Coordinates of C-alpha atoms in Angstrom, one line a residue:
Chain D
X1122 CA 9.1 18.0 7.7
X1123 CA 6.9 15.4 5.9
X1124 CA 3.9 17.7 5.9
X1125 CA 2.9 18.8 2.4
X1126 CA 3.4 22.3 1.2
X1127 CA 0.0 24.1 0.9
X1128 CA 1.0 25.4 -2.5
X1129 CA 4.0 24.9 -4.9
X1130 CA 5.4 27.6 -7.2
X1131 CA 5.4 25.3 -10.2
X1132 CA 3.8 21.9 -10.8
X1133 CA 6.3 20.1 -12.9
X1134 CA 4.9 16.9 -14.3
X1135 CA 4.3 14.7 -17.3
X1136 CA 1.5 14.4 -19.8
X1137 CA 1.2 11.0 -21.3
X1138 CA -0.6 10.4 -24.5
X1139 CA -2.3 7.0 -24.6
X1140 CA -3.3 7.6 -28.2
X1141 CA 0.3 7.8 -29.3
X1142 CA 2.1 5.4 -27.0
X1143 CA 3.2 2.3 -29.0
X1144 CA 4.3 0.3 -26.0
X1145 CA 7.9 0.0 -27.0
X1146 CA 9.2 0.3 -23.4
X1147 CA 12.0 2.7 -24.5
X1148 CA 11.1 5.0 -21.7
X1149 CA 11.4 2.1 -19.2
X1150 CA 14.9 1.4 -20.4
X1151 CA 16.1 5.0 -20.6
X1152 CA 14.7 5.6 -17.1
X1153 CA 16.5 2.6 -15.7
X1154 CA 19.7 3.6 -17.4
X1155 CA 19.7 7.3 -16.3
X1156 CA 18.7 6.6 -12.8
X1157 CA 21.2 3.8 -12.3
X1158 CA 24.1 5.8 -13.6
X1159 CA 23.3 9.1 -11.9
X1160 CA 21.6 10.5 -8.8
X1161 CA 21.0 8.2 -5.8
X1162 CA 21.3 4.5 -5.2
X1163 CA 21.4 2.6 -8.5
X1164 CA 18.3 0.7 -9.6
X1165 CA 19.5 -2.9 -8.8
X1166 CA 18.5 -6.2 -10.3
X1167 CA 18.5 -9.5 -8.5
X1168 CA 19.1 -12.7 -10.2
X1169 CA 19.1 -10.9 -13.5
X1170 CA 20.1 -13.9 -15.6
X1171 CA 18.5 -16.5 -13.4
X1172 CA 15.2 -18.2 -13.1
X1173 CA 13.2 -15.4 -11.3
X1174 CA 14.8 -12.1 -12.3
X1175 CA 13.5 -9.1 -10.3
X1176 CA 14.6 -5.5 -10.3
X1177 CA 13.7 -1.9 -9.4
X1178 CA 12.0 0.2 -12.0
X1179 CA 10.6 3.7 -11.7
X1180 CA 8.5 3.5 -14.8
X1181 CA 6.7 0.5 -16.2
X1182 CA 4.5 0.1 -19.2
X1183 CA 1.3 -2.0 -18.8
X1184 CA -0.9 -3.0 -21.7
X1185 CA -4.7 -3.1 -21.5
X1186 CA -7.5 -4.3 -23.7
X1187 CA -10.6 -2.2 -23.5
X1188 CA -13.8 -3.6 -24.9
X1189 CA -16.5 -1.0 -25.8
X1190 CA -20.2 -2.0 -25.6
X1191 CA -20.2 -2.3 -29.4
X1192 CA -17.4 -2.8 -31.9
X1193 CA -13.9 -4.1 -31.7
X1194 CA -11.7 -4.0 -28.6
X1195 CA -8.8 -1.6 -28.4
X1196 CA -5.3 -2.3 -27.1
X1197 CA -3.9 0.6 -25.1
X1198 CA -0.3 0.8 -23.8
X1199 CA -0.1 2.4 -20.5
X1200 CA 3.1 3.8 -19.0
X1201 CA 3.0 4.5 -15.3
X1202 CA 5.4 6.3 -13.0
X1203 CA 5.1 8.7 -10.1
X1204 CA 2.3 11.2 -10.7
X1205 CA 3.9 13.8 -8.3
X1206 CA 0.5 14.3 -6.5
X1207 CA -0.4 17.6 -5.0
X1208 CA -1.9 15.7 -2.0
X1209 CA 0.7 13.0 -1.9
X1210 CA -0.2 10.4 0.7
X1211 CA 3.3 8.9 0.5
X1212 CA 4.9 12.0 1.9
X1213 CA 2.8 12.4 5.1
X1214 CA 3.2 8.8 6.2
X1215 CA 7.0 8.9 6.2
X1216 CA 8.3 8.6 9.8
X1217 CA 11.8 10.0 9.2
X1218 CA 11.2 13.0 6.9
X1219 CA 13.0 11.3 4.0
X1220 CA 10.0 11.8 1.7
X1221 CA 9.2 15.3 0.8
X1222 CA 7.5 17.5 -1.9
X1223 CA 9.5 20.4 -3.1
X1224 CA 7.9 23.9 -2.7
X1225 CA 9.6 25.3 -5.7
X1226 CA 8.5 22.8 -8.4
X1227 CA 6.3 20.2 -6.7
X1228 CA 8.6 17.3 -7.4
X1229 CA 8.2 14.4 -4.8
X1230 CA 11.6 13.1 -3.8
X1231 CA 13.2 10.8 -1.3
X1232 CA 16.3 11.8 0.7
X1233 CA 17.9 8.4 0.6
X1234 CA 20.3 9.1 3.5
X1235 CA 17.2 9.5 5.8
X1236 CA 15.2 6.6 4.5
X1237 CA 15.0 3.6 6.8
X1238 CA 13.3 1.4 4.2
X1239 CA 10.1 0.8 6.2
X1240 CA 8.0 0.7 2.9
X1241 CA 5.0 2.6 4.3
X1242 CA 5.1 5.2 1.6
X1243 CA 4.8 2.4 -1.0
X1244 CA 1.7 1.2 0.8
X1245 CA 0.3 4.7 0.8
X1246 CA 0.6 5.2 -2.9
X1247 CA -2.5 3.9 -4.8
X1248 CA -0.6 3.8 -8.1
X1249 CA 2.4 1.6 -7.2
X1250 CA 4.9 4.4 -8.1
X1251 CA 7.4 3.6 -5.3
X1252 CA 9.6 0.5 -5.3
X1253 CA 12.0 -0.5 -2.5
X1254 CA 15.5 -1.3 -3.9
X1255 CA 16.4 -4.8 -2.6
X1256 CA 20.2 -4.1 -2.7
X1257 CA 20.2 -0.7 -0.9
X1258 CA 17.1 -1.0 1.3
X1259 CA 15.9 2.5 0.4
X1260 CA 12.8 3.6 -1.4
X1261 CA 13.2 4.5 -5.1
X1262 CA 10.8 6.6 -7.1
X1263 CA 10.7 8.9 -10.2
X1264 CA 12.6 12.1 -9.6
X1265 CA 11.3 13.7 -12.8
X1266 CA 15.0 13.5 -13.6
X1267 CA 15.7 16.4 -11.3
X1268 CA 19.4 15.9 -12.2
X1269 CA 18.7 16.5 -15.9
X1270 CA 16.0 19.2 -16.0
X1271 CA 18.1 21.8 -14.2
X1272 CA 21.5 20.5 -15.4
X1273 CA 23.4 23.2 -17.2
X1274 CA 26.1 20.8 -18.2
X1275 CA 23.6 19.2 -20.6
X1276 CA 22.6 20.7 -24.0
X1277 CA 19.3 22.4 -23.6
X1278 CA 17.3 19.8 -25.6
X1279 CA 18.4 17.2 -23.1
X1280 CA 17.1 19.1 -20.1
X1281 CA 14.0 17.0 -19.8
X1282 CA 13.3 13.7 -18.1
X1283 CA 15.0 10.8 -19.8
X1284 CA 11.7 9.1 -20.6
X1285 CA 10.4 12.1 -22.4
X1286 CA 13.7 12.7 -24.3
X1287 CA 13.8 9.1 -25.5
X1288 CA 10.2 8.5 -26.5
X1289 CA 10.3 7.8 -30.2
X1290 CA 6.5 8.3 -30.6
X1291 CA 6.3 11.7 -28.9
X1292 CA 3.8 10.2 -26.4
X1293 CA 5.4 11.9 -23.4
X1294 CA 5.5 15.6 -22.6
X1295 CA 7.1 17.5 -19.8
X1296 CA 6.3 20.9 -18.4
X1297 CA 4.7 23.1 -15.8
X1298 CA 1.1 22.2 -15.3
X1299 CA 0.5 25.2 -12.9
X1300 CA 1.1 27.5 -15.9
X1301 CA -2.1 27.6 -18.0
X1302 CA -0.2 29.0 -21.0
X1303 CA 2.4 26.1 -21.0
X1304 CA 2.3 23.6 -23.9
X1305 CA 1.5 20.8 -21.5
X1306 CA -1.5 22.7 -20.0
X1307 CA -2.8 23.5 -23.5
X1308 CA -2.5 19.9 -24.5
X1309 CA -4.4 18.8 -21.4
X1310 CA -7.2 21.3 -22.1
X1311 CA -7.4 20.5 -25.8
X1312 CA -7.4 16.7 -25.5
X1313 CA -9.3 16.3 -22.2
X1314 CA -6.5 15.1 -20.0
X1315 CA -7.6 13.1 -17.0
X1316 CA -6.4 12.0 -13.5
X1317 CA -5.8 8.3 -12.5
X1318 CA -8.1 7.1 -9.6
X1319 CA -9.5 10.6 -8.8
X1320 CA -11.6 8.9 -6.1
X1321 CA -8.4 8.5 -4.0
X1322 CA -8.2 12.3 -3.6
X1323 CA -4.5 12.5 -4.4
X1324 CA -4.8 15.3 -7.0
X1325 CA -2.1 13.9 -9.4
X1326 CA 0.0 16.5 -11.3
X1327 CA 0.7 14.1 -14.2
X1328 CA -2.2 13.8 -16.7
X1329 CA -3.1 11.2 -19.2
X1330 CA -4.6 12.0 -22.6
X1331 CA -7.3 9.6 -23.8
X1332 CA -7.0 7.5 -27.0
X1333 CA -8.7 9.3 -29.9
X1334 CA -11.9 7.7 -31.1
X1335 CA -11.3 5.1 -33.8
X1336 CA -12.4 6.0 -37.3
X1337 CA -15.7 4.3 -38.0
X1338 CA -15.1 4.4 -41.8
X1339 CA -11.6 3.2 -42.7
X1340 CA -11.4 5.0 -46.0
X1341 CA -13.6 7.4 -48.0
X1342 CA -13.0 5.2 -51.0
X1343 CA -14.0 2.1 -49.1
X1344 CA -17.7 2.1 -50.3
X1345 CA -16.5 2.1 -53.9
X1346 CA -14.6 -1.1 -53.2
X1347 CA -17.8 -3.1 -52.4
X1348 CA -17.7 -6.6 -54.0
X1349 CA -18.8 -6.2 -57.6
X1350 CA -20.7 -9.5 -57.8
X1351 CA -22.6 -10.1 -54.6
X1352 CA -24.5 -13.0 -56.2
X1353 CA -22.3 -15.6 -57.9
X1354 CA -22.9 -16.0 -61.6
X1355 CA -22.3 -18.8 -64.2
X1356 CA -20.8 -22.1 -63.0
X1357 CA -20.3 -20.8 -59.4
X1358 CA -24.0 -19.6 -59.4
X1359 CA -25.1 -23.1 -60.6
X1360 CA -22.9 -24.8 -57.9
X1361 CA -24.3 -22.4 -55.2
X1362 CA -27.9 -23.2 -56.1
X1363 CA -27.3 -26.9 -56.4
X1364 CA -25.5 -27.1 -53.0
X1365 CA -28.3 -25.2 -51.4
X1366 CA -30.9 -27.6 -52.9
X1367 CA -29.0 -30.6 -51.6
X1368 CA -28.2 -29.1 -48.1
Chain R
X358 CA -0.8 -7.2 1.5
X359 CA 2.2 -9.3 2.3
X360 CA 1.8 -10.9 5.8
X361 CA 5.4 -10.2 7.0
X362 CA 6.1 -12.4 10.0
X363 CA 8.0 -9.6 11.7
X364 CA 5.0 -7.3 11.5
X365 CA 2.6 -10.0 12.7
X366 CA 4.7 -10.8 15.7
X367 CA 5.2 -7.1 16.4
X368 CA 1.6 -6.2 16.4
X369 CA 0.4 -9.2 18.4
X370 CA 3.2 -9.3 21.1
X371 CA 3.7 -5.5 21.5
X372 CA -0.1 -5.3 21.7
X373 CA -0.1 -7.8 24.6
X374 CA 2.8 -6.0 26.3
X375 CA 1.2 -2.6 26.1
X376 CA -2.1 -4.1 27.1
X377 CA -0.5 -5.5 30.3
X378 CA 1.2 -2.2 31.0
X379 CA -2.1 -0.4 30.8
X380 CA -3.5 -2.6 33.6
X381 CA -0.3 -2.5 35.6
X382 CA -0.5 1.3 35.4
X383 CA -4.0 1.2 36.9
X384 CA -2.6 -0.9 39.8
X385 CA -4.2 -4.1 38.7
X386 CA -3.1 -6.5 40.1
X387 CA -2.1 -4.5 43.2
X388 CA 1.3 -6.2 43.8
X389 CA 4.7 -5.0 44.9
X390 CA 8.2 -6.3 45.2
X391 CA 9.3 -9.4 43.4
X392 CA 5.8 -10.4 42.2
X393 CA 5.4 -6.9 40.6
X394 CA 8.9 -7.3 39.1
X395 CA 7.8 -10.5 37.3
X396 CA 4.7 -8.8 35.9
X397 CA 6.6 -5.8 34.7
X398 CA 9.4 -8.0 33.2
X399 CA 6.9 -10.0 31.2
X400 CA 5.1 -6.8 30.0
X401 CA 8.4 -5.2 28.9
X402 CA 9.7 -8.4 27.3
X403 CA 6.5 -8.5 25.1
X404 CA 6.4 -4.8 24.3
X405 CA 10.1 -4.4 23.6
X406 CA 10.4 -7.8 21.9
X407 CA 7.6 -6.8 19.6
X408 CA 9.2 -3.4 18.9
X409 CA 12.6 -5.0 18.1
X410 CA 10.9 -7.5 15.8
X411 CA 9.3 -4.6 13.9
X412 CA 12.8 -3.4 12.9
X413 CA 13.6 -6.6 11.2
X414 CA 11.6 -5.6 8.1
X415 CA 13.5 -2.3 7.7
X416 CA 15.9 -1.8 4.8
X417 CA 18.2 0.3 6.9
X418 CA 17.5 -0.3 10.6
X419 CA 20.7 1.5 11.7
X420 CA 18.8 4.8 10.9
X421 CA 15.7 3.9 12.9
X422 CA 16.3 6.7 15.4
X423 CA 15.2 9.2 12.7
X424 CA 11.7 7.7 12.8
X425 CA 11.0 9.7 16.0
X426 CA 11.2 13.0 14.2
X427 CA 8.0 13.2 12.2
X428 CA 5.3 12.9 14.9
X429 CA 3.5 15.9 13.6
X430 CA 2.4 14.1 10.4
X431 CA 3.2 10.4 10.5
X432 CA 1.4 7.7 12.5
X433 CA 4.4 5.5 12.4
X434 CA 6.5 8.2 14.0
X435 CA 3.8 8.9 16.6
X436 CA 3.7 5.2 17.5
X437 CA 7.5 5.2 18.0
X438 CA 7.4 8.3 20.2
X439 CA 4.4 7.0 22.2
X440 CA 6.0 3.6 22.7
X441 CA 9.2 5.1 24.1
X442 CA 7.2 7.6 26.3
X443 CA 5.2 4.6 27.7
X444 CA 8.2 2.5 28.4
X445 CA 10.0 5.5 30.2
X446 CA 6.9 6.5 32.3
X447 CA 6.0 2.9 33.2
X448 CA 9.7 2.2 34.0
X449 CA 9.7 5.0 36.5
X450 CA 6.4 3.8 37.9
X451 CA 7.7 0.2 38.1
X452 CA 10.7 1.4 40.1
X453 CA 8.4 2.8 42.7
X454 CA 6.2 -0.3 42.8
X455 CA 9.0 -2.9 42.8
X456 CA 11.7 -1.3 45.0
X457 CA 9.9 1.1 47.2
X458 CA 6.4 -0.4 47.5
X459 CA 5.0 2.9 46.5
X460 CA 2.4 3.4 43.8
X461 CA 2.6 6.9 42.3
X462 CA -1.0 6.9 41.1
X463 CA -0.9 9.8 38.5
X464 CA 2.3 8.4 36.9
X465 CA 0.6 5.0 36.6
X466 CA -2.5 6.6 35.2
X467 CA -0.4 8.5 32.6
X468 CA 1.4 5.3 31.7
X469 CA -1.9 3.4 31.2
X470 CA -3.2 6.2 28.9
X471 CA 0.1 6.2 27.0
X472 CA 0.0 2.4 26.6
X473 CA -3.5 2.5 25.0
X474 CA -2.5 5.4 22.9
X475 CA 0.5 3.4 21.6
X476 CA -1.7 0.6 20.5
X477 CA -4.1 3.1 18.9
X478 CA -1.2 4.7 17.0
X479 CA -0.2 1.2 15.7
X480 CA -3.7 0.6 14.5
X481 CA -3.8 4.0 12.8
X482 CA -0.7 3.1 10.7
X483 CA -3.1 0.7 8.9
X484 CA -6.4 2.6 9.3
X485 CA -4.9 5.7 7.5
X486 CA -4.3 3.7 4.3
X487 CA -6.9 4.8 1.9
X488 CA -5.2 2.5 -0.6
X489 CA -6.3 -0.5 1.4
X490 CA -10.1 0.0 1.7
X491 CA -10.5 -3.0 4.1
X492 CA -8.2 -1.3 6.6
X493 CA -9.5 2.3 6.1
X494 CA -12.3 1.8 8.6
X495 CA -13.1 2.5 12.3
X496 CA -13.3 -1.2 13.2
X497 CA -9.5 -1.5 12.9
X498 CA -8.5 0.7 15.9
X499 CA -11.2 -1.1 18.0
X500 CA -9.9 -4.5 16.9
X501 CA -6.3 -3.7 17.8
X502 CA -7.2 -2.1 21.1
X503 CA -9.6 -5.0 21.8
X504 CA -6.9 -7.6 21.4
X505 CA -4.3 -5.6 23.4
X506 CA -6.6 -4.9 26.3
X507 CA -8.1 -8.5 26.4
X508 CA -4.7 -10.0 26.4
X509 CA -3.4 -7.5 28.9
X510 CA -6.4 -8.1 31.2
X511 CA -5.8 -11.9 31.0
X512 CA -2.0 -11.7 31.6
X513 CA -2.6 -9.4 34.7
X514 CA -5.1 -11.8 36.1
X515 CA -8.2 -9.7 35.5
X516 CA -10.3 -12.8 34.8
X517 CA -13.8 -11.3 34.6
X518 CA -12.6 -8.5 32.3
X519 CA -10.6 -11.0 30.2
X520 CA -13.7 -13.3 29.9
X521 CA -15.8 -10.4 28.6
X522 CA -12.8 -9.3 26.4
X523 CA -12.5 -12.7 24.7
X524 CA -16.2 -12.6 23.8
X525 CA -15.9 -9.0 22.6
X526 CA -13.0 -9.5 20.3
X527 CA -14.8 -12.5 18.7
X528 CA -17.7 -10.3 18.0
X529 CA -15.5 -7.4 16.7
X530 CA -13.6 -9.8 14.5
X531 CA -16.8 -11.0 12.8
X532 CA -18.0 -7.4 12.3
X533 CA -14.6 -6.4 10.8
X534 CA -14.8 -9.4 8.4
X535 CA -18.5 -8.8 7.4
X536 CA -18.0 -5.1 6.8
X537 CA -14.6 -5.5 5.4
X538 CA -15.6 -7.9 2.6
X539 CA -17.4 -5.2 0.8
X540 CA -15.0 -2.3 1.4
X541 CA -13.0 -2.6 -1.8
X542 CA -16.2 -2.5 -3.9
X543 CA -17.6 0.4 -1.9
X544 CA -14.3 2.4 -2.5
X545 CA -15.3 2.7 -6.1
X546 CA -11.8 1.9 -7.4
X547 CA -11.7 -0.3 -10.5
X548 CA -9.3 -1.0 -13.3
X549 CA -11.5 1.5 -15.3
X550 CA -10.8 4.4 -12.8
X551 CA -7.2 3.3 -12.3
X552 CA -6.5 3.6 -16.0
X553 CA -9.1 6.3 -16.8
X554 CA -10.3 4.2 -19.7
X555 CA -13.8 3.5 -18.4
X556 CA -15.3 5.9 -20.9
X557 CA -14.4 3.5 -23.7
X558 CA -15.5 0.3 -22.1
X559 CA -14.5 -2.5 -19.9
X560 CA -10.8 -2.9 -19.4
X561 CA -8.7 -6.0 -18.7
X562 CA -5.0 -6.6 -18.4
X563 CA -3.7 -7.6 -21.8
X564 CA 0.0 -7.8 -21.0
X565 CA 1.9 -7.3 -17.8
X566 CA 4.8 -4.7 -17.8
X567 CA 7.4 -7.5 -17.1
X568 CA 7.6 -11.2 -17.2
X569 CA 8.4 -11.9 -13.5
X570 CA 7.1 -10.5 -10.2
X571 CA 8.3 -7.2 -8.7
X572 CA 8.4 -5.5 -5.4
X573 CA 4.9 -4.1 -5.7
X574 CA 3.3 -7.5 -6.4
X575 CA 5.2 -9.2 -3.6
X576 CA 4.4 -6.5 -1.1
X577 CA 0.9 -5.5 -2.1
X578 CA -0.7 -8.1 -4.3
X579 CA -0.6 -11.1 -2.0
X580 CA -3.2 -13.5 -3.3
X581 CA -1.7 -16.9 -2.5
X582 CA -2.8 -17.3 1.1
X583 CA -6.4 -16.3 0.5
X584 CA -7.3 -19.7 -0.8
X585 CA -7.7 -21.0 2.8
X586 CA -9.1 -17.7 4.2
X587 CA -12.4 -19.2 5.2
X588 CA -10.9 -22.1 7.1
X589 CA -8.4 -19.8 8.8
X590 CA -11.1 -17.4 9.7
X591 CA -13.0 -20.1 11.6
X592 CA -9.9 -21.4 13.1
X593 CA -8.7 -18.0 14.2
X594 CA -12.0 -17.1 15.7
X595 CA -12.3 -20.3 17.7
X596 CA -8.7 -20.1 19.0
X597 CA -8.5 -16.4 19.6
X598 CA -11.9 -15.9 21.1
X599 CA -14.3 -18.8 21.6
X600 CA -12.1 -21.4 23.2
X601 CA -10.3 -19.1 25.7
X602 CA -13.7 -17.6 26.6
X603 CA -15.2 -21.1 27.1
X604 CA -12.2 -22.2 29.3
X605 CA -12.5 -19.2 31.5
X606 CA -16.3 -19.3 31.6
X607 CA -16.9 -23.0 32.3
X608 CA -13.7 -24.5 33.6
X609 CA -12.9 -21.8 36.2
X610 CA -9.5 -20.4 36.9
X611 CA -6.4 -22.4 37.5
X612 CA -2.8 -21.6 36.4
X613 CA -2.5 -24.7 34.1
X614 CA -5.8 -23.8 32.4
X615 CA -4.8 -20.2 32.2
X616 CA -1.5 -21.1 30.5
X617 CA -3.5 -23.3 28.1
X618 CA -6.0 -20.5 27.3
X619 CA -3.1 -18.1 26.8
X620 CA -1.3 -20.3 24.3
X621 CA -4.6 -21.0 22.4
X622 CA -5.5 -17.3 22.4
X623 CA -2.1 -16.1 21.1
X624 CA -2.1 -18.8 18.4
X625 CA -5.5 -17.6 17.3
X626 CA -4.4 -13.9 17.5
X627 CA -1.5 -14.7 15.2
X628 CA -3.9 -16.4 12.8
X629 CA -6.3 -13.5 12.6
X630 CA -3.5 -11.0 12.4
X631 CA -2.0 -13.0 9.5
X632 CA -5.4 -12.8 7.8
X633 CA -5.5 -9.1 8.5
X634 CA -2.6 -8.7 6.1
X635 CA -3.2 -11.5 3.7
X636 CA -6.8 -10.6 3.0
X637 CA -6.2 -6.9 2.6
X638 CA -6.4 -5.8 -1.0
X639 CA -4.4 -2.8 -2.2
X640 CA -5.5 -0.7 -5.2
X641 CA -2.3 -1.3 -7.0
X642 CA -3.4 -4.8 -7.6
X643 CA -5.9 -3.4 -10.1
X644 CA -3.1 -2.5 -12.5
X645 CA -2.0 -6.1 -12.4
X646 CA -5.5 -7.5 -13.0
X647 CA -5.5 -8.9 -9.4
X648 CA -6.7 -7.7 -6.1

């Protein structure tokens, strides 16, 4: 049934640190790799070496410039994938029951053998987390690497989503956000993790950590490095005064 | 939103078909035998043709039968179920009218209610989308049902009703546009809420995640057609509503004029339905610095 569970036992999800992300796109590549070689229809590309290459991705990294009222602008790299919402609008619109949210861990999945590729779930998602695969005609989305996290054939350190495992900056964290004592929950509490588009009422499980404030003073020694001669002396001093008189 | 031709044809023509069935179910016009057969045949051709057209945009249409299973939660599934129920009920009713010259009144009434309910369910597929603020509004079901019933009244020869209908849909179309133009702003979604970075300052896209387009942008960030939106709005309004109304109002009824009015109305309806999709902005556009 494509009705949502009233409660899930766990809320597995990601915590993404916008302070640490360097925008290297390694998570995009590892996601595409794992999800092409493993569970479900591969993430196809069309015209990959041609003029207008397009392809299916479950995770994409945007970059934004944020301009504060005062001071310099900040560049922030912004990875975006399915947020595994508690109130997932993509699930309830599905006419075939292919989209569902798991009761045991809250992961939102698509049963590809039931999907007719109508695309309505992609319309219902405010975040653009679902992409129709042009080769298979079925809807693809982040599975939270459901075929890794419970996979006992993998070494324990690899039992986390491919994007988390690969991130060289440690900007991605995986865990149970329903458990207040989990590392991810503590991280969210400490750093003030937030939801994307809370006004849409989707109650996303994934959280984002805000960039830390920039240091106002670059270095405690900086004041000591003030220019020694603020007023030019000698020949330069004479030149400065002369030019001012002329100009 | 991408104005897919299959969906535009589906909503316009199946709307007309179900609108016709609603009037036929009420016994308007009160015909039987071959004349009734022609009326029902046109209505079924429009309704079923539209439904078939809607399967053209599916990635895996061979599994379409599964779409009847989720009527408890999904408006698309409800629409499918209601459409089939309408066609079955009205089919039985039509057999009585065409072959036995008997009008089973309760059956026709049920068919008429189901016909309107089908169009309502179609409109709810769009109205339920909180992600598309322009659609997430009570004017959408009224607009869809208005078009369907006006077209249905006209095709079943209910000229007075159709005349009033043409005027009404014009008015509703204007209300939909006027209210709709502010809906995205009123929804409160901005790039700042989408990224959660509003506490730092004003955000703008610095670099897209990829060098070419993707499924999301093609499907939900359709900005090309909006350039001529104003002209198309005026054209659509004149053709869908004003001209057919004027023809019926001032030139009186004749079959040639009726055919002309029908062609003009359908052309206008296709234009306004194209705009319905092309002008609708999805929140995902925010992430791409577009709407």
